[in-house]
PDB file of C-alpha atoms in Angstrom:
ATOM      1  CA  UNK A 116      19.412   0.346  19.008  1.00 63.00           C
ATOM      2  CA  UNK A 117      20.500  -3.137  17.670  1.00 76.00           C
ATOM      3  CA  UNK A 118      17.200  -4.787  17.179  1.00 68.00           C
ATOM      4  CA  UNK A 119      13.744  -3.641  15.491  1.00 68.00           C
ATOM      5  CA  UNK A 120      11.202  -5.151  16.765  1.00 66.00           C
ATOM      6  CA  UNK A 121       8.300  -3.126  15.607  1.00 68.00           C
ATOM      7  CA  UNK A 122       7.836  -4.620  12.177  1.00 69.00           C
ATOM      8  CA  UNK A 123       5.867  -7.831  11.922  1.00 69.00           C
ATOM      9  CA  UNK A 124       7.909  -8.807   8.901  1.00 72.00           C
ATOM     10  CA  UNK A 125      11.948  -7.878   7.949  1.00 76.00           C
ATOM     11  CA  UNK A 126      11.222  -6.766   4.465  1.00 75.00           C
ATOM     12  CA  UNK A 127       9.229  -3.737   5.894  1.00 72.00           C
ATOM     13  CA  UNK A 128      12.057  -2.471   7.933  1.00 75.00           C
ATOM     14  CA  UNK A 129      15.108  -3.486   5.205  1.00 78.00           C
ATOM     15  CA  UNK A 130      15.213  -0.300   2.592  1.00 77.00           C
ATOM     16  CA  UNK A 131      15.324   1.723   6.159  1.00 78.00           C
ATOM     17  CA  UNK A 132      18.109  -0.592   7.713  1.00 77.00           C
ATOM     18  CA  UNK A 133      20.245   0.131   5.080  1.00 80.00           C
ATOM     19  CA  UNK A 134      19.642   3.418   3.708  1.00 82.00           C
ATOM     20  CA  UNK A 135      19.890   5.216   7.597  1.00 81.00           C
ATOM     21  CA  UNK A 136      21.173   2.412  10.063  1.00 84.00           C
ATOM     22  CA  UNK A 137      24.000   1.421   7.680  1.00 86.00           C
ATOM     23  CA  UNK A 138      22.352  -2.242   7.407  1.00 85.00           C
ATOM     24  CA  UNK A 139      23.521  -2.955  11.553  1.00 85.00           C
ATOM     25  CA  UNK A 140      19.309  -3.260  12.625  1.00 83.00           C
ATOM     26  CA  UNK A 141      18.814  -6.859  12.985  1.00 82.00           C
ATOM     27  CA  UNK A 142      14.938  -7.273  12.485  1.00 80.00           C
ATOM     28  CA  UNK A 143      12.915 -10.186  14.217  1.00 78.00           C
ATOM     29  CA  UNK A 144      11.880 -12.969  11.616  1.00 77.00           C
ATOM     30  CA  UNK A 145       8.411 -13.323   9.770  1.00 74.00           C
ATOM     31  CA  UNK A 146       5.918 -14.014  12.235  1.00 72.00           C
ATOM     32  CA  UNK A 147       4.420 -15.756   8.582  1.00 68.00           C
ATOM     33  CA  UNK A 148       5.925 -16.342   5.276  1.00 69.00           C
ATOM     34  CA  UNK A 149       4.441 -13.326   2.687  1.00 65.00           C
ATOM     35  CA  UNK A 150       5.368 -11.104   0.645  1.00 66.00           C
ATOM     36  CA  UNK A 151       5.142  -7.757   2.359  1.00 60.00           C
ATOM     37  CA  UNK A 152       5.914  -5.047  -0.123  1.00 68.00           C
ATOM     38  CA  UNK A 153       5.769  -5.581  -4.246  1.00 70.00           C
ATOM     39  CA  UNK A 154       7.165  -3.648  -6.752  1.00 77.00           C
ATOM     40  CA  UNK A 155       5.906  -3.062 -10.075  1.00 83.00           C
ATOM     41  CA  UNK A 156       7.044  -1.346 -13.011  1.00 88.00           C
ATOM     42  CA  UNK A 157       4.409  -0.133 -14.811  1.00 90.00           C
ATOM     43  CA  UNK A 158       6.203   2.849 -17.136  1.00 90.00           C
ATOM     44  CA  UNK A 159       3.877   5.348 -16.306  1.00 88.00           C
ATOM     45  CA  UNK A 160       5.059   9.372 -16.040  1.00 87.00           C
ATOM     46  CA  UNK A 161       4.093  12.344 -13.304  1.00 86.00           C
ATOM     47  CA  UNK A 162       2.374  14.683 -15.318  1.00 85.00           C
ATOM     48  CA  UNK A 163       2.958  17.997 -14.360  1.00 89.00           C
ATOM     49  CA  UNK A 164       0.755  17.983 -11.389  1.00 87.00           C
ATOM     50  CA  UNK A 165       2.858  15.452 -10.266  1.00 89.00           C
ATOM     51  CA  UNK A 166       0.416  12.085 -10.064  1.00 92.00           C
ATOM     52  CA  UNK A 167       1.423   9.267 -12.262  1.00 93.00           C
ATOM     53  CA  UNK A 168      -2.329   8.035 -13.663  1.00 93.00           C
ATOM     54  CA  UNK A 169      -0.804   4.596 -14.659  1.00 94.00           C
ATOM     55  CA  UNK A 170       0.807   4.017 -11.302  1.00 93.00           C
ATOM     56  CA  UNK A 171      -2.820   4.708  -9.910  1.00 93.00           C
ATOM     57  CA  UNK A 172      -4.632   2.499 -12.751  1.00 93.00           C
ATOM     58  CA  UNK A 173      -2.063  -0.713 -11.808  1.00 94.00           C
ATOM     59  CA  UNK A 174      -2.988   0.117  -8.008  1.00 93.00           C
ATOM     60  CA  UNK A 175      -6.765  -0.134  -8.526  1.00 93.00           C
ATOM     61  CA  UNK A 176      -6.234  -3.338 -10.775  1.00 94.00           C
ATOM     62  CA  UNK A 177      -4.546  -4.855  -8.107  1.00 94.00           C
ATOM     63  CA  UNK A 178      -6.740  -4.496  -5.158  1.00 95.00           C
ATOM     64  CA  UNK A 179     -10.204  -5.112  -7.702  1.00 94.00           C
ATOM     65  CA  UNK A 180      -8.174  -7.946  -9.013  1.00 94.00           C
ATOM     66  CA  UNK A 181      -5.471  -9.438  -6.535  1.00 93.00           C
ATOM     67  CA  UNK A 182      -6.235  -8.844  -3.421  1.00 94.00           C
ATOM     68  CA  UNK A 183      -8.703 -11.833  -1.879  1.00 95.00           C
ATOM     69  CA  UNK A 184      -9.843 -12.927   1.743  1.00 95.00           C
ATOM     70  CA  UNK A 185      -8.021 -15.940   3.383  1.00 91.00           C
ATOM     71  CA  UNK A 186     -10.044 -18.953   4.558  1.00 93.00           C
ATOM     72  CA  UNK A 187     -11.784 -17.358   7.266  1.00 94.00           C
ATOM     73  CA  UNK A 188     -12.796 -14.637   5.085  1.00 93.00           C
ATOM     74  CA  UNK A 189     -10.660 -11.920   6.416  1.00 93.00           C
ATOM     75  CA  UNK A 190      -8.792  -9.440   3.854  1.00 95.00           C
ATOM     76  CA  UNK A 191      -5.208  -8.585   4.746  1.00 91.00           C
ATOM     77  CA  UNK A 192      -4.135  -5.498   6.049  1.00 90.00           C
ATOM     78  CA  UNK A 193      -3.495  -3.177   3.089  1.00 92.00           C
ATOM     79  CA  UNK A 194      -0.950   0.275   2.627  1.00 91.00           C
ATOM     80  CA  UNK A 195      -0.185   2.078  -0.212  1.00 92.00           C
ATOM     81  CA  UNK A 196       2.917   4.411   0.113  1.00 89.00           C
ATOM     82  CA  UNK A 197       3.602   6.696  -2.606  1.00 89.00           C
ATOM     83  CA  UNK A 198       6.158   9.489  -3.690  1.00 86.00           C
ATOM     84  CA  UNK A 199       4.331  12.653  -2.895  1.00 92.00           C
ATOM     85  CA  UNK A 200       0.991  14.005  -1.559  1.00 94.00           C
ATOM     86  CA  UNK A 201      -0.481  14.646  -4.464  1.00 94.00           C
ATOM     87  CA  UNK A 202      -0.360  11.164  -5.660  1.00 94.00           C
ATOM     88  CA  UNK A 203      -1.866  10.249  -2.400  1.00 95.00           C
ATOM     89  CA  UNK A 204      -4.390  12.335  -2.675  1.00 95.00           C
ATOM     90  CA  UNK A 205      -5.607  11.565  -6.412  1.00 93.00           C
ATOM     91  CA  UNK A 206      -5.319   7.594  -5.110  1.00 94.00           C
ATOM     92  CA  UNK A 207      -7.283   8.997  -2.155  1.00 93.00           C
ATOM     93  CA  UNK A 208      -9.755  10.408  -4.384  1.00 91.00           C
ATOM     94  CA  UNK A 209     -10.108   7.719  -7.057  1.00 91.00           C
ATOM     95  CA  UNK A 210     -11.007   5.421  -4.296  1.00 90.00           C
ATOM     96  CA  UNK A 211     -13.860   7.711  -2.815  1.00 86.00           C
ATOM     97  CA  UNK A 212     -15.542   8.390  -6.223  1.00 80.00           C
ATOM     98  CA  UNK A 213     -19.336   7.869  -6.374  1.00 77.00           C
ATOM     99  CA  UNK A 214     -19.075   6.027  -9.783  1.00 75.00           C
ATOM    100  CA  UNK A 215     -17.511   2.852  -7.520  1.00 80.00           C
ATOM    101  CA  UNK A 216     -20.876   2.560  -6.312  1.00 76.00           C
ATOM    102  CA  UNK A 217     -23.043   3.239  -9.209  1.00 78.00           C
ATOM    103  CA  UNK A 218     -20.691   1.324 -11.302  1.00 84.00           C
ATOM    104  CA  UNK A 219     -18.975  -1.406  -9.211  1.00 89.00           C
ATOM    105  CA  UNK A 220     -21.043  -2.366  -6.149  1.00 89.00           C
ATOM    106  CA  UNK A 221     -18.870  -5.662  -5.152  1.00 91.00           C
ATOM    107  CA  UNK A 222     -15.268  -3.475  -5.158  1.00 92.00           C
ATOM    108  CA  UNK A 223     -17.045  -1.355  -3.342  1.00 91.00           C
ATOM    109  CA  UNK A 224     -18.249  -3.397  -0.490  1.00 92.00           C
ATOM    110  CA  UNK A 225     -14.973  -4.764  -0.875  1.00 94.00           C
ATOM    111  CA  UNK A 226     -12.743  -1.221  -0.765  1.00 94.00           C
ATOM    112  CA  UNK A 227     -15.071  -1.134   2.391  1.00 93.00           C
ATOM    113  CA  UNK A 228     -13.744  -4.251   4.164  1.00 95.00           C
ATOM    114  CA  UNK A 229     -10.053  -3.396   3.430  1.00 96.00           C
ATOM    115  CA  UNK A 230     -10.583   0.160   4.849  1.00 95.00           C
ATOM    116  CA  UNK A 231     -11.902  -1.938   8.572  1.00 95.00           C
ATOM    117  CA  UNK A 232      -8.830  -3.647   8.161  1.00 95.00           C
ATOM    118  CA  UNK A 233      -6.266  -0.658   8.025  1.00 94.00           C
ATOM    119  CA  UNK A 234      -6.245   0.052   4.079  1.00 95.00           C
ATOM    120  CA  UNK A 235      -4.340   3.345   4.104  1.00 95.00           C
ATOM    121  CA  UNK A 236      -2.246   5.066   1.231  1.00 95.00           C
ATOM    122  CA  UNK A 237       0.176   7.615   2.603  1.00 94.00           C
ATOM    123  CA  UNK A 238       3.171   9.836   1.014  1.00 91.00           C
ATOM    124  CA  UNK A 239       6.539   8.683   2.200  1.00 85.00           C
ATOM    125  CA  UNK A 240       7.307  10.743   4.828  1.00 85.00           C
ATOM    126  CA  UNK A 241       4.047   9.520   6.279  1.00 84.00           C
ATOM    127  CA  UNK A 242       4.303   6.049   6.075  1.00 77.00           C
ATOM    128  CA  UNK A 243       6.640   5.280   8.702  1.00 65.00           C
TER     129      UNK A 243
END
């Protein structure tokens, strides 16, 4: 295996390339110029049932407040990978609480549109 070809963008393939194919994959280049994955330090801690509540706040900010249709009016494809199934499964949960509708009916609509367009959030070993 010299080339990966599965990934419609390098970055999502490079942390793999290097930690398990000792950096020798050579990945196709962007279809498009993005940013595929984003890292942000937001300080939070796992509590002791291992979910990190700030990590989950920062990831609801971002897709109420960052995360916009292009031109055509199309959202981008959305995944969320985290460190452990139980933070995928509170992130899960936050984002299927009734009080989204009762209390936010655009982010709503909108969570709804991201999910048609392949919004997942999976624990590592998952995500591949």
């Amino acid at each position: 295996l010299d080339f990966h070809y599965r990934s419609k963008h390098p970055d999502l393939i490079e942390f793999s390339n290097y930690a398990f194919y000792g950096g020798n994959l050579i990945p196709f280049p962007a279809q498009k110029e993005y940013k595929s994955i984003n890292f942000r330090n937001v300080n939070g801690t796992f509590t002791d049932e291992r979910v990190n509540i700030e990590e989950i706040n920062e990831i609801i900010k971002i897709l109420r407040e960052e995360i916009h249709p292009n031109s055509k009016g199309e959202y981008p494809s959305i995944g969320i990978a985290t460190f452990n199934i139980q933070q995928r499964n509170f992130i899960i949960e936050t984002l299927n609480v009734d009080d989204i509708i009762e209390k936010d009916q655009n982010f709503y609509i909108k969570l709804q549109k991201l999910r048609k367009k392949g919004l997942f959030v999976k624990n590592l070993e998952n995500v591949q």
